[in-house]
Short mmCIF file of C-alpha atoms and ligand atoms in Angstrom, two decimals:
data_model
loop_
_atom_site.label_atom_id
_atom_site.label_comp_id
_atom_site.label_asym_id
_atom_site.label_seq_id
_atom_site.Cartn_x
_atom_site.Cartn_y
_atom_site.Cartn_z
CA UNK A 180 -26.93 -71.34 79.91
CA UNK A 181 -24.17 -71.87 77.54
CA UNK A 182 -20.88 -72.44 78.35
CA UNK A 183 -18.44 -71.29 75.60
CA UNK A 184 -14.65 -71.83 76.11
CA UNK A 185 -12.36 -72.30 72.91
CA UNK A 186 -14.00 -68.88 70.86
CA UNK A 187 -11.61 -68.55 67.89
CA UNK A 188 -10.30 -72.56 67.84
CA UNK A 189 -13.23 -73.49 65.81
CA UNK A 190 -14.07 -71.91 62.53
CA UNK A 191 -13.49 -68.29 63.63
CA UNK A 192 -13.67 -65.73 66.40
CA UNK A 193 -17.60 -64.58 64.79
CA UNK A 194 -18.13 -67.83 63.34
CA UNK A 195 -18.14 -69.47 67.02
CA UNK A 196 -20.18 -67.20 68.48
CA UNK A 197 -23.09 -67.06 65.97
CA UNK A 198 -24.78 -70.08 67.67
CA UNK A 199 -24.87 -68.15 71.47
CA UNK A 200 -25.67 -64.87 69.52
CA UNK A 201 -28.71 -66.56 67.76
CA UNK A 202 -29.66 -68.41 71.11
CA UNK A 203 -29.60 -65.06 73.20
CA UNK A 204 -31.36 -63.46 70.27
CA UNK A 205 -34.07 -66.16 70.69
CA UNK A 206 -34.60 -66.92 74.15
CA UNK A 207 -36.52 -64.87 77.05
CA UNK A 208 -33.08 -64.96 78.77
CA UNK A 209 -29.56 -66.59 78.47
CA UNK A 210 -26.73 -67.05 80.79
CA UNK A 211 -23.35 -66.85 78.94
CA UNK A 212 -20.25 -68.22 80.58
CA UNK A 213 -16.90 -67.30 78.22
CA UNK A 214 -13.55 -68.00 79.42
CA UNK A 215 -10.51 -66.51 77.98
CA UNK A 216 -8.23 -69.33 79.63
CA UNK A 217 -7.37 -71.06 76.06
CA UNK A 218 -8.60 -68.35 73.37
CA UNK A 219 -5.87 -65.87 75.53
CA UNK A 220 -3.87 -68.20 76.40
CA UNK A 221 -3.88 -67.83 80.09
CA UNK A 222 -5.13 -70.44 81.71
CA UNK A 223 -3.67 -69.71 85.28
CA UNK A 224 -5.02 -66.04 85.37
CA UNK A 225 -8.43 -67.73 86.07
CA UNK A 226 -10.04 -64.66 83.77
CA UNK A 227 -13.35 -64.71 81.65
CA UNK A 228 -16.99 -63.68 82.56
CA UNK A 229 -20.23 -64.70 83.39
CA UNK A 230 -23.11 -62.61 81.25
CA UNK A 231 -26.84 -62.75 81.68
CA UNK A 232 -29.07 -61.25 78.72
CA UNK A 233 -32.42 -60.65 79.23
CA UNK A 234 -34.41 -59.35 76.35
CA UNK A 235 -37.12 -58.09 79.04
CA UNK A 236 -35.06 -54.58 79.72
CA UNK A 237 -37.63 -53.86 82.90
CA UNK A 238 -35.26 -57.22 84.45
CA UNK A 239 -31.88 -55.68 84.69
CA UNK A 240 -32.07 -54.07 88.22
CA UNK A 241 -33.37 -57.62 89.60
CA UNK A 242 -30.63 -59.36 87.24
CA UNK A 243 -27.98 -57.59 88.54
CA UNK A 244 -28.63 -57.86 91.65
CA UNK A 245 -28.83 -61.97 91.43
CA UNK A 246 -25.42 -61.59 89.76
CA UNK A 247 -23.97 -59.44 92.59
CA UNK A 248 -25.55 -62.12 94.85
CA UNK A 249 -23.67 -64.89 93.27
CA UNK A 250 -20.77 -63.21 93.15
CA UNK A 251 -20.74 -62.08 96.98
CA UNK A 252 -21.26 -65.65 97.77
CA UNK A 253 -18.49 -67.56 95.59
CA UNK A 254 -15.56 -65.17 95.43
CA UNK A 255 -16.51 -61.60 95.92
CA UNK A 256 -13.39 -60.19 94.51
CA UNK A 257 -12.21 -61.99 91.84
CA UNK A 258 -8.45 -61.82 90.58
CA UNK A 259 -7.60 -58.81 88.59
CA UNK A 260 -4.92 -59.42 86.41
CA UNK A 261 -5.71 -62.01 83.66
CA UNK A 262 -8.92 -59.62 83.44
CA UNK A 263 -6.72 -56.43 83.01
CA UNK A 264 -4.71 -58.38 80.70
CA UNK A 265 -7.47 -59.20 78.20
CA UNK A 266 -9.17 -55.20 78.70
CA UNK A 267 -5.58 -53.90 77.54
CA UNK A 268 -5.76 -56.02 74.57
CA UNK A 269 -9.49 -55.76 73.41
CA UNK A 270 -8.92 -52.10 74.28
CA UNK A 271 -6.05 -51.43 72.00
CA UNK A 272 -6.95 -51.90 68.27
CA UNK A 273 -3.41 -52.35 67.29
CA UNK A 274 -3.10 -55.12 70.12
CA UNK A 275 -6.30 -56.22 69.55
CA UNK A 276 -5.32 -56.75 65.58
CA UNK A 277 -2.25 -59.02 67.28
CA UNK A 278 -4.40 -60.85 69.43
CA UNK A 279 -7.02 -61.83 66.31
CA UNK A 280 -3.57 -62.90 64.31
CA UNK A 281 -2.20 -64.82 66.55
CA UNK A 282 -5.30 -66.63 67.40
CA UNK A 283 -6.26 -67.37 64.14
CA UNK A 284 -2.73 -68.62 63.72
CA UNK A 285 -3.66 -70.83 66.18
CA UNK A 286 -6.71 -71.84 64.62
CA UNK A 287 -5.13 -72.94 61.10
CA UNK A 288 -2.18 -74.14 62.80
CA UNK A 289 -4.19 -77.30 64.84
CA UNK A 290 -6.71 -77.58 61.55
CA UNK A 291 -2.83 -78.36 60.22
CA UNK A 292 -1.82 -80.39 62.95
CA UNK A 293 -5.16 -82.37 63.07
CA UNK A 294 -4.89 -83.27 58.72
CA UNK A 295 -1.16 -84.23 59.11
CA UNK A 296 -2.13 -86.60 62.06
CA UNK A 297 -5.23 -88.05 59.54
CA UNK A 298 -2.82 -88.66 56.45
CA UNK A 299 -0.05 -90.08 58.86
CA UNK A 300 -3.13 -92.80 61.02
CA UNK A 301 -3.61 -93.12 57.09
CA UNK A 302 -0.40 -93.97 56.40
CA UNK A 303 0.50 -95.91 59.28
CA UNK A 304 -3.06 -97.94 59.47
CA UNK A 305 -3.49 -98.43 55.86
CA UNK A 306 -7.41 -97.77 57.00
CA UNK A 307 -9.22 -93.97 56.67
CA UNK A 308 -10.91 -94.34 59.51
CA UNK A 309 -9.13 -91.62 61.55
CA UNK A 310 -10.63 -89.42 58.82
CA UNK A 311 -12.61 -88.17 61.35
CA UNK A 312 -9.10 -85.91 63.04
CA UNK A 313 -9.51 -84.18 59.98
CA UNK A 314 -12.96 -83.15 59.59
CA UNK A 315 -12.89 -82.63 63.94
CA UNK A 316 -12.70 -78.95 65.12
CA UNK A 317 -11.35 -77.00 68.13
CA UNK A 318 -8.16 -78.76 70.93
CA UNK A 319 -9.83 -82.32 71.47
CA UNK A 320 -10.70 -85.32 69.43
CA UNK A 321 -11.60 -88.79 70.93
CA UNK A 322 -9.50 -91.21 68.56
CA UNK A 323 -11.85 -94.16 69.45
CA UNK A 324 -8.89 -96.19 71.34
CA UNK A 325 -9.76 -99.12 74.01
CA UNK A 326 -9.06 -98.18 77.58
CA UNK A 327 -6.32 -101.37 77.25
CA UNK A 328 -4.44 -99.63 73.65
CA UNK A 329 -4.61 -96.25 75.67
CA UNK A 330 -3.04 -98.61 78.59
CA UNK A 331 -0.14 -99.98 76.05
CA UNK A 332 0.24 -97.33 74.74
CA UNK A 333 1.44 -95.78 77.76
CA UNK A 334 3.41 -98.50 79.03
CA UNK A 335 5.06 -99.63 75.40
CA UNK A 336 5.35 -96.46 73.94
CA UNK A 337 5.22 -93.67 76.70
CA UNK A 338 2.52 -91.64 74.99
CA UNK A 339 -0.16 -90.40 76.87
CA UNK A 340 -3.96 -89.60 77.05
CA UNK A 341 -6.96 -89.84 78.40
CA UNK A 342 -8.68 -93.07 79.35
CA UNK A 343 -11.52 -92.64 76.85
CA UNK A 344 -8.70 -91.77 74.34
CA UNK A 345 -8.93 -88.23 74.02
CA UNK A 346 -6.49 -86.00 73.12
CA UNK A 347 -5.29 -82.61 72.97
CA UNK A 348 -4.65 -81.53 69.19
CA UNK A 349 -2.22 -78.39 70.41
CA UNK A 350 0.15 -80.77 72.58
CA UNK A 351 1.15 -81.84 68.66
CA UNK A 352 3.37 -81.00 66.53
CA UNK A 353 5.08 -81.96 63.10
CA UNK A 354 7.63 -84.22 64.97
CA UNK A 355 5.68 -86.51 67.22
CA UNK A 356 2.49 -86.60 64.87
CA UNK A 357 4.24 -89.23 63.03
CA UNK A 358 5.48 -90.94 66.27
CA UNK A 359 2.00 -91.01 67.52
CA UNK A 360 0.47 -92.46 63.97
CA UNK A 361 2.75 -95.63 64.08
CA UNK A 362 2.39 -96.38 68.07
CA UNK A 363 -1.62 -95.84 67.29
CA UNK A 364 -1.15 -98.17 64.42
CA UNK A 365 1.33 -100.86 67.01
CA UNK A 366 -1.45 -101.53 69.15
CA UNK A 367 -3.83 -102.14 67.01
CA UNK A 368 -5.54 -99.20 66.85
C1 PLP B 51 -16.16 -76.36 77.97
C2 PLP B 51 -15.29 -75.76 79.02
N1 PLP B 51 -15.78 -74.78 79.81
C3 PLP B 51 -15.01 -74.21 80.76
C4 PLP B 51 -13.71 -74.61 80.98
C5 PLP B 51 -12.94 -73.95 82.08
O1 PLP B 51 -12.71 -72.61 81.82
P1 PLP B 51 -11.88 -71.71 82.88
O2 PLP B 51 -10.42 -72.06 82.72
O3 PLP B 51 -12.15 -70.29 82.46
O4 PLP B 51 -12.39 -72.05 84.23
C6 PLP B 51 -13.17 -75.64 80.18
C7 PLP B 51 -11.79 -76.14 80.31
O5 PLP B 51 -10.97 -75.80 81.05
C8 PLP B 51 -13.98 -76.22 79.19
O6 PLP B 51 -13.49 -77.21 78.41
#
């Protein structure tokens, strides 16, 4: 089963899928799970799909009909418009050509985000070892903080994260990466 959630945030829409196409290629049968919460941008819509590829075609009918199972027991009619939504776009080649833009837009604009916040931990740290935010793909990064400089940092500096330190490239931008560098670098990070 492979989960795939942030299609388009790593190196490309076809780039990120080559590993599931190559795995489904491979295997006897694979169950793909692709949301289109972040790569459409609508997270509340709850829209995105649950695929099972079997290369034995003599399967389906029995497939199916274990898909129609699972479905009849967890939600049996799922919302509609996030998944209308996404049809109307993949349908449309001109919106379709927006969508790809945008998203890729996206893409280059975190790859952005994630060197500025390297050269400014650089900076601010007089160490590379952030040089890691750089070379890091996709929304997330784990900066490697203690659970007590992710603690000061939210009382001292009212920046916040995740316990384990990760944090969520997008919620950046041009303004507060440099604001973020030099509390990173106040408590010792
Ligand atoms: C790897 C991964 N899979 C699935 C999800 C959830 O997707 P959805 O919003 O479509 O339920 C997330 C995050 O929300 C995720 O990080």
């Amino acid at each position: 089963m492979i989960d795939i959630a942030y299609q388009g945030f790593g190196d490309g829409l076809e780039q990120d899928a080559a590993a599931t196409r190559k795995i489904a290629a491979a295997m006897p049968e694979t169950i793909i799970a692709a949301s289109c919460s972040k790569n459409f941008g609508i997270y509340r819509e709850r829209t995105g799909l649950l695929m099972l590829c079997a290369q034995d075609a003599s399967k389906q009918a029995v497939n199916q009909g274990t898909l129609a199972f699972l479905n009849r027991q967890n939600y049996s009619f799922p919302p509609d418009h996030g998944a209308r939504l996404v049809l109307t776009v993949l349908g449309d080649d001109a919106l379709r050509a927006d969508w790809q833009a945008e998203l890729e837009e996206v893409r280059l604009g975190m790859l952005d985000l994630r060197q500025a916040l390297a050269d400014a931990l650089q900076d601010a740290t007089g160490s590379n070892r952030f040089g890691f935010v750089a070379e890091h793909r996709g929304m997330f990064s784990r900066l490697g903080l203690t659970a007590e400089q992710v603690e000061t940092l939210r009382k001292d500096h009212a920046i916040y994260m995740v316990g384990d330190s990760r944090i969520n490239i997008a919620g950046l931008n041009m303004q507060t990466v440099p604001v973020l560098a030099k509390a990173i670098a106040a408590v010792g990070g």
